[in-house]
CSV table of C-alpha atoms in Angstrom, one decimal:
chain,number,residue,atom,x,y,z
A,26,MET,CA,1.0,15.3,7.2
A,27,LYS,CA,3.4,12.2,6.2
A,28,LYS,CA,1.3,9.6,8.0
A,29,LEU,CA,3.3,7.0,10.5
A,30,THR,CA,3.9,3.5,9.8
A,31,ASN,CA,5.4,0.5,11.5
A,32,ASP,CA,8.7,-0.9,9.0
A,33,PHE,CA,6.5,-2.3,6.9
A,34,GLY,CA,4.5,0.9,6.1
A,35,ASN,CA,1.6,-0.1,7.4
A,36,ILE,CA,0.0,3.2,9.0
A,37,ILE,CA,-0.6,3.9,13.0
A,38,ALA,CA,-3.9,5.5,13.7
A,39,ASP,CA,-2.7,5.7,18.0
A,40,ASN,CA,1.0,5.8,18.7
A,41,GLN,CA,-0.1,7.1,22.2
A,42,ASN,CA,-2.0,4.1,23.7
A,43,SER,CA,-1.4,0.5,23.8
A,44,LEU,CA,-4.4,-1.8,22.8
A,45,SER,CA,-6.1,-3.3,26.1
A,46,ALA,CA,-9.0,-5.0,27.1
A,47,GLY,CA,-10.9,-2.2,28.7
A,48,ALA,CA,-9.8,0.9,30.2
A,49,LYS,CA,-8.2,-0.9,33.0
A,50,GLY,CA,-7.7,-4.4,31.9
A,51,PRO,CA,-5.0,-6.2,30.2
A,52,LEU,CA,-3.1,-5.5,27.4
A,53,LEU,CA,-4.0,-7.7,24.3
A,54,LEU,CA,-1.5,-10.1,22.1
A,55,GLN,CA,-2.8,-8.5,19.0
A,56,ASP,CA,-1.4,-5.3,19.5
A,57,TYR,CA,1.3,-5.5,16.5
A,58,ILE,CA,2.3,-2.6,17.0
A,59,LEU,CA,3.1,-2.1,20.9
A,60,LEU,CA,5.1,-6.0,20.4
A,61,GLU,CA,7.5,-4.3,17.0
A,62,LYS,CA,8.0,-0.8,19.7
A,63,LEU,CA,9.1,-3.2,22.7
A,64,ALA,CA,10.9,-6.1,20.4
A,65,HIS,CA,12.8,-3.3,18.3
A,66,GLN,CA,13.9,-1.5,21.4
A,67,ASN,CA,15.2,-4.6,22.8
A,68,ARG,CA,17.8,-5.5,19.4
A,69,GLU,CA,18.5,-1.3,19.3
A,70,ARG,CA,21.7,-2.1,20.9
A,71,ILE,CA,24.5,-4.5,19.0
A,72,PRO,CA,26.6,-6.1,21.3
A,73,GLU,CA,29.6,-4.2,21.5
A,74,ARG,CA,33.3,-4.3,20.7
A,75,THR,CA,34.8,-6.5,22.9
A,76,VAL,CA,37.6,-4.3,22.5
A,77,HIS,CA,37.9,-0.7,21.1
A,78,ALA,CA,33.9,-0.7,22.4
A,79,LYS,CA,33.9,3.4,21.9
A,80,GLY,CA,34.6,5.3,18.8
A,81,SER,CA,34.2,8.0,16.4
A,82,ALA,CA,34.5,7.8,12.4
A,83,ALA,CA,34.8,10.4,9.4
A,84,TYR,CA,35.0,9.6,5.8
A,85,GLY,CA,37.7,10.9,3.2
A,86,GLU,CA,39.9,10.3,1.0
A,87,LEU,CA,44.1,8.4,0.6
A,88,VAL,CA,46.1,10.1,-2.3
A,89,ILE,CA,48.6,8.6,-3.4
A,90,THR,CA,51.8,11.5,-4.1
A,91,GLU,CA,54.9,9.4,-4.7
A,92,ASP,CA,55.8,6.6,-7.0
A,93,ILE,CA,56.1,2.7,-5.0
A,94,SER,CA,55.2,0.7,-7.9
A,95,ARG,CA,59.0,-0.9,-7.5
A,96,TYR,CA,57.6,-2.5,-4.3
A,97,THR,CA,53.6,-3.0,-5.3
A,98,LYS,CA,51.1,-3.6,-7.9
A,99,ALA,CA,48.0,-3.0,-5.5
A,100,LYS,CA,46.1,-0.3,-7.2
A,101,VAL,CA,45.4,1.7,-4.3
A,102,LEU,CA,49.4,3.1,-4.0
A,103,GLN,CA,50.0,3.7,-7.5
A,104,LYS,CA,51.2,7.6,-8.2
A,105,GLY,CA,48.1,9.5,-8.9
A,106,GLU,CA,45.4,7.6,-6.8
A,107,LYS,CA,42.8,8.9,-5.3
A,108,THR,CA,40.4,5.8,-2.9
A,109,PRO,CA,37.6,6.7,-0.8
A,110,LEU,CA,38.0,5.5,2.7
A,111,ILE,CA,36.1,5.6,6.1
A,112,ILE,CA,38.6,5.9,9.7
A,113,ARG,CA,37.1,4.3,12.8
A,114,PHE,CA,39.5,5.8,15.8
A,115,SER,CA,38.8,4.5,18.9
A,116,THR,CA,39.5,4.2,22.8
A,117,VAL,CA,40.7,0.2,23.7
A,118,ALA,CA,40.0,-0.7,27.4
A,119,GLY,CA,36.4,1.7,27.7
A,120,GLU,CA,32.8,0.3,27.1
A,121,ALA,CA,30.9,2.5,24.7
A,122,GLY,CA,29.9,4.8,27.0
A,123,ALA,CA,33.9,5.7,28.4
A,124,ALA,CA,35.0,8.5,28.8
A,125,ASP,CA,37.5,9.9,25.4
A,126,ALA,CA,39.9,11.4,27.2
A,127,GLU,CA,41.0,9.0,29.3
A,128,ARG,CA,44.9,7.0,29.4
A,129,ASP,CA,44.3,4.6,27.1
A,130,VAL,CA,45.5,3.1,23.6
A,131,ARG,CA,43.7,4.0,20.7
A,132,GLY,CA,42.6,2.4,17.7
A,133,PHE,CA,43.2,3.8,14.4
A,134,ALA,CA,41.1,1.5,12.1
A,135,ILE,CA,40.5,2.5,8.0
A,136,LYS,CA,38.7,1.1,5.5
A,137,PHE,CA,39.8,1.8,1.7
A,138,TYR,CA,37.5,1.4,-0.7
A,139,THR,CA,39.5,0.3,-3.6
A,140,LYS,CA,38.4,-0.9,-7.2
A,141,GLU,CA,40.6,-4.3,-6.2
A,142,GLY,CA,38.3,-4.9,-3.2
A,143,ASN,CA,38.5,-3.6,0.4
A,144,TRP,CA,41.4,-2.9,2.1
A,145,ASP,CA,41.3,-2.7,6.0
A,146,LEU,CA,44.4,-1.2,7.6
A,147,VAL,CA,43.8,-1.7,11.9
A,148,GLY,CA,46.6,-0.2,13.5
A,149,ASN,CA,46.8,1.8,16.3
A,150,ASN,CA,48.5,5.8,16.7
A,151,THR,CA,51.0,3.6,18.9
A,152,PRO,CA,53.5,1.2,16.9
A,153,THR,CA,53.8,-1.0,19.1
A,154,PHE,CA,51.5,-3.6,21.4
A,155,PHE,CA,52.0,-4.9,25.0
A,156,ILE,CA,52.3,-8.7,24.3
A,157,ARG,CA,53.1,-10.7,20.9
A,158,ASP,CA,51.3,-14.0,20.3
A,159,PRO,CA,48.1,-13.8,20.5
A,160,TYR,CA,47.9,-16.8,22.5
A,161,LYS,CA,47.7,-14.1,25.4
A,162,PHE,CA,45.9,-11.6,24.3
A,163,PRO,CA,42.6,-12.6,26.0
A,164,ASP,CA,44.5,-12.9,29.3
A,165,PHE,CA,45.2,-9.6,28.7
A,166,ILE,CA,42.0,-7.6,28.0
A,167,HIS,CA,40.3,-9.5,30.8
A,168,THR,CA,42.9,-7.6,33.1
A,169,GLN,CA,42.3,-4.6,30.9
A,170,LYS,CA,38.2,-5.2,31.9
A,171,ARG,CA,36.6,-5.0,34.5
A,172,ASP,CA,37.1,-8.1,37.7
A,173,PRO,CA,33.8,-10.3,36.8
A,174,ARG,CA,33.7,-10.1,41.1
A,175,THR,CA,33.2,-6.9,42.0
A,176,HIS,CA,32.9,-5.6,38.6
A,177,LEU,CA,35.2,-2.7,39.2
A,178,ARG,CA,38.5,-1.6,37.2
A,179,SER,CA,41.7,-3.8,37.9
A,180,ALA,CA,44.7,-1.8,38.4
A,181,ASN,CA,46.5,-4.5,40.0
A,182,ALA,CA,45.8,-7.2,37.2
A,183,ALA,CA,46.8,-4.6,34.9
A,184,TRP,CA,50.5,-4.2,36.8
A,185,ASP,CA,50.4,-8.0,37.9
A,186,PHE,CA,50.0,-9.2,34.4
A,187,TRP,CA,52.9,-6.1,32.8
A,188,SER,CA,55.3,-6.6,35.3
A,189,LEU,CA,54.8,-10.4,34.4
A,190,SER,CA,55.4,-9.9,30.4
A,191,PRO,CA,58.0,-7.9,30.8
A,192,GLU,CA,57.6,-7.6,26.6
A,193,SER,CA,55.2,-4.7,27.6
A,194,LEU,CA,57.6,-2.6,28.6
A,195,HIS,CA,57.5,-1.1,25.2
A,196,GLN,CA,54.0,-0.1,25.4
A,197,VAL,CA,52.8,0.2,28.9
A,198,THR,CA,56.0,3.1,28.9
A,199,ILE,CA,54.7,4.9,25.2
A,200,LEU,CA,51.0,4.8,27.0
A,201,MET,CA,52.4,6.2,30.6
A,202,SER,CA,54.2,8.5,29.1
A,203,ASP,CA,53.0,12.2,28.0
A,204,ARG,CA,51.5,10.6,24.8
A,205,GLY,CA,49.1,8.5,26.4
A,206,ILE,CA,45.9,10.4,26.6
A,207,PRO,CA,45.6,12.7,23.0
A,208,ALA,CA,44.4,15.7,23.4
A,209,SER,CA,42.0,14.4,19.6
A,210,TYR,CA,42.1,12.1,17.1
A,211,ARG,CA,43.2,14.6,15.3
A,212,HIS,CA,46.2,15.4,17.2
A,213,MET,CA,48.5,12.0,17.2
A,214,HIS,CA,49.9,9.6,14.5
A,215,GLY,CA,48.6,5.9,13.1
A,216,PHE,CA,50.1,3.2,12.9
A,217,GLY,CA,49.3,-0.1,10.7
A,218,SER,CA,51.3,-1.7,14.0
A,219,HIS,CA,52.0,-5.0,12.6
A,220,THR,CA,54.3,-6.4,9.7
A,221,TYR,CA,52.9,-6.6,6.5
A,222,SER,CA,54.3,-7.5,2.9
A,223,LEU,CA,54.0,-5.7,-0.1
A,224,ILE,CA,54.5,-7.4,-3.8
A,225,ASN,CA,55.4,-5.9,-6.9
A,226,ASP,CA,54.5,-7.4,-10.4
A,227,LYS,CA,57.8,-8.4,-10.3
A,228,GLY,CA,56.7,-11.6,-7.9
A,229,GLU,CA,59.3,-9.8,-5.7
A,230,ARG,CA,57.6,-10.1,-1.6
A,231,PHE,CA,59.3,-6.6,0.7
A,232,TRP,CA,58.4,-6.3,4.6
A,233,VAL,CA,56.3,-3.3,5.6
A,234,LYS,CA,55.4,-1.6,8.3
A,235,PHE,CA,52.3,1.8,7.2
A,236,HIS,CA,52.7,5.2,8.8
A,237,PHE,CA,50.1,8.2,9.7
A,238,LYS,CA,51.7,11.2,10.7
A,239,THR,CA,49.1,14.3,11.7
A,240,LYS,CA,49.7,17.1,9.8
A,241,GLN,CA,48.0,19.0,12.6
A,242,GLY,CA,51.1,18.4,15.7
A,243,ILE,CA,50.9,16.1,18.6
A,244,LYS,CA,48.9,17.8,21.4
A,245,ASN,CA,48.8,15.6,24.7
A,246,LEU,CA,46.9,15.8,27.4
A,247,THR,CA,47.8,15.7,31.4
A,248,ASN,CA,46.3,13.8,34.0
A,249,ALA,CA,44.5,16.7,35.3
A,250,GLU,CA,43.5,17.9,32.2
A,251,ALA,CA,41.9,15.4,31.0
A,252,GLU,CA,40.2,14.9,34.8
A,253,ALA,CA,39.2,18.3,34.3
A,254,LEU,CA,37.7,17.9,30.8
A,255,ILE,CA,36.2,15.1,31.5
A,256,ALA,CA,34.3,16.9,34.1
A,257,LYS,CA,32.7,18.8,31.7
A,258,ASP,CA,32.7,16.7,27.8
A,259,ARG,CA,33.3,13.2,28.1
A,260,GLU,CA,32.7,13.0,24.3
A,261,SER,CA,35.5,15.7,24.0
A,262,HIS,CA,37.5,13.8,20.8
A,263,GLN,CA,34.0,13.1,19.0
A,264,ARG,CA,32.8,16.4,19.6
A,265,ASP,CA,36.4,18.1,17.9
A,266,LEU,CA,36.2,15.9,15.6
A,267,VAL,CA,32.2,16.5,14.0
A,268,GLU,CA,32.9,19.7,14.4
A,269,SER,CA,36.6,20.6,12.7
A,270,ILE,CA,35.2,18.3,9.9
A,271,GLY,CA,31.9,20.5,9.8
A,272,LYS,CA,33.8,23.9,9.8
A,273,GLY,CA,36.4,22.5,6.9
A,274,ASP,CA,39.1,22.4,8.9
A,275,PHE,CA,40.0,18.9,7.3
A,276,PRO,CA,42.5,16.8,9.3
A,277,LYS,CA,45.6,15.1,7.6
A,278,TRP,CA,47.6,13.2,7.9
A,279,SER,CA,51.1,12.2,6.0
A,280,PHE,CA,51.4,8.5,4.9
A,281,LYS,CA,54.9,6.9,5.0
A,282,ILE,CA,56.2,2.9,4.6
A,283,GLN,CA,59.2,1.6,6.3
A,284,ILE,CA,60.3,-1.5,3.8
A,285,LEU,CA,62.5,-4.4,4.3
A,286,SER,CA,63.6,-7.1,1.6
A,287,GLU,CA,63.3,-10.2,2.6
A,288,LYS,CA,66.7,-10.9,2.3
A,289,ASP,CA,67.5,-7.3,4.5
A,290,ALA,CA,64.5,-8.3,7.5
A,291,GLU,CA,67.7,-10.3,9.7
A,292,LYS,CA,69.7,-7.7,9.8
A,293,LEU,CA,67.2,-5.8,12.2
A,294,GLY,CA,69.2,-7.9,14.8
A,295,PHE,CA,65.5,-9.1,16.0
A,296,ASN,CA,62.5,-10.4,15.2
A,297,PRO,CA,61.0,-8.5,12.4
A,298,PHE,CA,57.1,-9.8,13.0
A,299,ASP,CA,57.8,-8.9,16.8
A,300,LEU,CA,54.8,-6.7,17.1
A,301,THR,CA,56.6,-5.7,20.6
A,302,LYS,CA,59.4,-3.5,18.6
A,303,VAL,CA,59.5,-0.6,16.1
A,304,TRP,CA,62.5,-0.7,13.1
A,305,SER,CA,64.5,2.3,13.5
A,306,HIS,CA,64.1,4.6,11.5
A,307,LYS,CA,67.9,5.5,11.6
A,308,ASP,CA,67.7,2.0,9.8
A,309,VAL,CA,64.6,1.3,8.4
A,310,PRO,CA,64.2,5.6,6.8
A,311,LEU,CA,60.1,6.3,6.1
A,312,ILE,CA,59.5,6.9,2.6
A,313,ASP,CA,56.9,9.0,1.5
A,314,VAL,CA,53.4,7.7,-0.4
A,315,GLY,CA,50.4,10.1,0.7
A,316,GLU,CA,47.8,12.5,2.2
A,317,MET,CA,45.4,11.2,4.1
A,318,VAL,CA,42.3,13.7,4.3
A,319,LEU,CA,39.1,13.3,6.6
A,320,ASN,CA,36.3,15.6,4.7
A,321,ARG,CA,32.9,14.7,6.2
A,322,ASN,CA,31.4,13.3,8.6
A,323,VAL,CA,28.5,10.3,9.1
A,324,ASP,CA,25.5,10.9,8.5
A,325,ASN,CA,24.0,8.4,11.0
A,326,TYR,CA,26.3,6.9,14.2
A,327,PHE,CA,24.5,3.3,14.6
A,328,ASN,CA,24.6,2.4,10.4
A,329,GLU,CA,27.8,4.3,10.0
A,330,VAL,CA,30.2,3.9,13.1
A,331,GLU,CA,29.1,1.0,15.8
A,332,GLN,CA,28.0,-1.4,12.4
A,333,ALA,CA,31.1,-0.5,10.9
A,334,ALA,CA,33.5,-3.4,10.7
A,335,PHE,CA,36.9,-3.6,10.1
A,336,SER,CA,39.3,-6.5,9.5
A,337,PRO,CA,43.3,-7.2,8.3
A,338,SER,CA,41.7,-10.3,6.3
A,339,ASN,CA,40.3,-7.9,3.8
A,340,ILE,CA,43.7,-7.3,1.3
A,341,VAL,CA,43.8,-6.2,-2.2
A,342,PRO,CA,46.8,-8.1,-4.9
A,343,GLY,CA,50.1,-6.0,-3.7
A,344,ILE,CA,49.2,-6.0,-0.3
A,345,SER,CA,49.0,-9.4,2.3
A,346,PHE,CA,50.4,-10.5,5.7
A,347,SER,CA,53.3,-11.6,7.4
A,348,PRO,CA,54.6,-14.4,10.0
A,349,ASP,CA,53.8,-11.5,12.6
A,350,LYS,CA,51.6,-13.8,15.2
A,351,MET,CA,49.5,-10.9,16.8
A,352,LEU,CA,48.7,-10.3,12.6
A,353,GLN,CA,48.1,-14.1,12.6
A,354,GLY,CA,45.5,-14.1,14.9
A,355,ARG,CA,43.9,-11.6,14.3
A,356,ILE,CA,43.2,-12.4,10.5
A,357,PHE,CA,40.7,-14.7,12.8
A,358,SER,CA,39.6,-12.8,15.1
A,359,TYR,CA,37.8,-9.8,13.9
A,360,PRO,CA,35.9,-11.0,11.3
A,361,ASP,CA,34.7,-13.7,13.5
A,362,ALA,CA,33.9,-11.3,16.1
A,363,GLN,CA,32.0,-9.2,13.3
A,364,ARG,CA,29.9,-12.3,12.4
A,365,TYR,CA,28.8,-12.5,15.4
A,366,ARG,CA,28.0,-9.4,16.5
A,367,ILE,CA,26.7,-7.9,13.9
A,368,GLY,CA,25.6,-10.8,11.9
A,369,THR,CA,26.9,-14.0,8.8
A,370,ASN,CA,26.2,-11.0,6.0
A,371,TYR,CA,27.5,-7.9,7.7
A,372,HIS,CA,30.1,-7.7,4.9
A,373,LEU,CA,26.6,-6.6,3.1
A,374,LEU,CA,25.8,-3.1,5.0
A,375,PRO,CA,26.7,-0.5,2.8
A,376,VAL,CA,29.5,1.1,5.2
A,377,ASN,CA,30.9,-2.6,5.2
A,378,ALA,CA,30.4,-3.8,1.3
A,379,ALA,CA,32.8,-2.6,-1.3
A,380,LYS,CA,32.5,-0.4,-4.3
A,381,SER,CA,34.3,-3.0,-7.0
A,382,GLU,CA,32.5,-5.3,-8.4
A,383,VAL,CA,31.7,-8.4,-5.8
A,384,ASN,CA,31.6,-11.7,-6.9
A,385,THR,CA,30.9,-14.8,-4.5
A,386,TYR,CA,29.3,-18.2,-4.1
A,387,ASN,CA,28.2,-17.6,0.1
A,388,VAL,CA,25.2,-17.6,0.1
A,389,ALA,CA,21.5,-16.9,2.3
A,390,GLY,CA,22.7,-16.9,6.0
A,391,ALA,CA,20.8,-13.8,8.5
A,392,MET,CA,19.7,-10.4,7.5
A,393,ASN,CA,20.7,-11.7,3.5
A,394,SER,CA,19.9,-9.2,1.0
A,395,ASP,CA,22.7,-10.2,-1.5
A,396,THR,CA,21.4,-11.8,-5.2
A,397,TYR,CA,22.5,-14.0,-7.2
A,398,LYS,CA,23.8,-12.7,-10.1
A,399,ASN,CA,25.4,-15.1,-12.1
A,400,LYS,CA,23.1,-16.6,-14.7
A,401,ALA,CA,23.8,-20.4,-13.6
A,402,ALA,CA,26.2,-21.6,-11.2
A,403,TYR,CA,25.2,-21.1,-7.9
A,404,TYR,CA,28.7,-23.1,-7.4
A,405,GLU,CA,32.3,-23.6,-8.3
A,406,PRO,CA,34.2,-25.2,-10.2
A,407,ASN,CA,30.8,-25.3,-12.8
A,408,SER,CA,31.0,-25.3,-16.8
A,409,TYR,CA,29.8,-21.8,-17.5
A,410,ASP,CA,31.9,-18.6,-19.0
A,411,TYR,CA,29.4,-16.3,-17.7
A,412,SER,CA,29.6,-17.6,-13.8
A,413,PRO,CA,33.4,-16.2,-12.2
A,414,LYS,CA,35.7,-19.0,-11.1
A,415,GLU,CA,38.9,-18.7,-9.3
A,416,ASN,CA,42.1,-16.7,-11.3
A,417,LYS,CA,45.3,-18.0,-10.6
A,418,SER,CA,47.5,-14.8,-11.9
A,419,TYR,CA,46.7,-13.5,-8.1
A,420,LEU,CA,48.4,-16.3,-6.6
A,421,GLU,CA,51.4,-14.5,-4.0
A,422,PRO,CA,54.7,-15.7,-4.9
A,423,ASP,CA,56.1,-18.6,-2.3
A,424,LEU,CA,57.3,-18.0,1.8
A,425,GLU,CA,59.1,-20.1,2.3
A,426,LEU,CA,59.0,-21.8,6.2
A,427,ASN,CA,61.1,-24.3,8.3
A,428,GLY,CA,61.2,-25.8,11.1
A,429,ASN,CA,59.2,-28.2,13.9
A,430,VAL,CA,55.6,-27.4,14.5
A,431,GLN,CA,56.3,-27.1,18.6
A,432,ARG,CA,54.7,-23.9,21.0
A,433,TYR,CA,58.0,-21.6,20.9
A,434,ALA,CA,59.6,-19.3,23.2
A,435,PRO,CA,60.0,-15.9,21.2
A,436,LEU,CA,63.5,-15.8,19.5
A,437,ASP,CA,64.7,-13.4,22.0
A,438,GLU,CA,64.1,-11.8,25.9
A,439,ASP,CA,65.2,-8.2,25.2
A,440,PHE,CA,62.7,-6.9,27.2
A,441,TYR,CA,64.4,-3.6,27.9
A,442,THR,CA,66.8,-1.9,24.6
A,443,GLN,CA,64.0,-0.3,23.1
A,444,PRO,CA,62.2,1.0,26.0
A,445,ARG,CA,65.7,2.5,27.1
A,446,ALA,CA,65.8,4.4,24.2
A,447,LEU,CA,62.1,5.7,23.8
A,448,PHE,CA,63.2,6.8,27.4
A,449,ASP,CA,66.5,8.3,26.4
A,450,LEU,CA,64.4,10.3,23.7
A,451,MET,CA,62.0,12.4,26.6
A,452,ASN,CA,63.5,15.7,28.0
A,453,ALA,CA,63.1,15.8,31.8
A,454,ASP,CA,59.2,17.3,31.8
A,455,GLN,CA,58.1,14.2,29.6
A,456,LYS,CA,60.3,11.7,32.5
A,457,ASN,CA,58.1,13.5,34.6
A,458,GLN,CA,55.4,12.6,33.6
A,459,LEU,CA,55.9,9.5,33.3
A,460,PHE,CA,56.9,9.1,36.3
A,461,ASN,CA,53.3,10.7,37.9
A,462,ASN,CA,51.7,8.7,35.6
A,463,ILE,CA,53.0,4.9,36.5
A,464,ALA,CA,53.0,6.2,40.0
A,465,ALA,CA,48.8,7.4,39.8
A,466,SER,CA,48.7,3.7,38.1
A,467,MET,CA,49.5,2.5,40.8
A,468,GLU,CA,47.5,2.8,43.6
A,469,GLY,CA,46.5,-0.1,45.1
A,470,VAL,CA,48.6,-2.3,43.7
A,471,ASP,CA,50.0,-4.8,45.7
A,472,LYS,CA,53.4,-4.0,46.6
A,473,THR,CA,55.0,-6.9,45.3
A,474,ILE,CA,53.9,-6.4,41.8
A,475,ILE,CA,54.7,-3.1,42.3
A,476,GLN,CA,58.7,-3.7,43.2
A,477,ARG,CA,58.9,-6.2,40.5
A,478,ALA,CA,57.4,-3.6,38.0
A,479,LEU,CA,60.3,-1.7,39.5
A,480,GLY,CA,62.5,-4.3,38.8
A,481,HIS,CA,62.0,-4.1,35.6
A,482,PHE,CA,62.3,0.0,35.0
A,483,GLU,CA,65.4,-0.5,36.7
A,484,LYS,CA,66.9,-2.8,34.0
A,485,ILE,CA,65.5,-0.1,31.7
A,486,SER,CA,67.6,2.6,33.2
A,487,PRO,CA,68.1,3.6,36.7
A,488,GLU,CA,66.7,6.4,36.7
A,489,TYR,CA,63.7,5.5,35.2
A,490,ALA,CA,63.4,3.5,38.3
A,491,ALA,CA,64.7,5.8,40.9
A,492,GLY,CA,61.9,8.6,39.1
A,493,VAL,CA,59.2,5.8,39.5
A,494,LYS,CA,60.2,5.3,43.3
A,495,LYS,CA,59.8,8.8,43.9
A,496,ALA,CA,56.8,9.5,42.7
A,497,LEU,CA,55.6,6.7,44.4
A,498,ALA,CA,57.0,8.1,48.0
């Protein structure tokens, strides 16, 4: 029989009774096993994510089947390359104990363990978002969370913000449509959402959108179906993912991209870096790249899902950023959140650690288990050939910028064209679901806010506004 020990291998003789002064006496401070157990329990939960708190994850691989080397030199995107990955799906607004089948956007975050370092693609199951400037992000998230006075979720706050921020109409229409509650994580698309850039070996830059199209087909739940499911199983998406992979029914997605050259970006007719808008597939067609498959469940939920940390700041040569304001904000906020939530050295945890060679001069900090591999220098620049140095051959091509420093308003106020195009694609049943879902979400909302929202719906389409009015009646 194995001997029970504490975390340091010290044998525990009695794990049932605390050390006390007499059978009825007070406990002793020297009972270090008791203190360790209580102290560890107090720290078993790291702070949950402010957003995307409820999640599920799995391992898999990305296989590149097409040649896109004309657009990028990134090794991970070269034909024939197979790259291991972990993906974390999530709901956005709910806490860690939220039900999986709630009406919400779904997170779609992927960490690719490439030969050139980790590449994190942090996206959603929607190609757009509610806002286009990170300045508004904390305020927006406050409307999706609990009222600090009552600790209740507030439909009034959500619709007040949306109706005063009409750039959100596109995303709101998606959220309130039949796709607002995916039947499972397997049955939804994923998007990088932001505009990124690809750089080829000639130093040419291309703007890119990343798409993952489910091969399982799209399946969604109505409000009634979701309510019935939640009553029986609050972990429906987690269960579906674990069980499907466990029995060998591996989820797959087709990996595709949209490409715009720098000179063609203006042809869209709107800011190509506006996260509230999509690039028309007619104008910028999808290009096949490869396939993503998930084929292994995690072994330890806390270690591999809760401590998994993603950030769009993790890029590799040949893949980079864009002037997308929301992307620029997330480049800072995501790793900063992880440093607060998990710790300064979260990158050393196995689920986050790069599988490629790492040479850094970052030192110390809490829970640092790294060792100094360089023989002499622990700083840079230095005089030693065997210590890592910068390599200017990896510099990106110049990005031409111009303009004065100012808090610029968005370049356009066309809040209605793209939601109208989406609405016009819906069939009668989808439109009715949209109307009824919006009406249900407006329960308890101030009449003035409802009227403001209806005014926006009218500008999208009179049919849109009329349908919501009828559902509200």
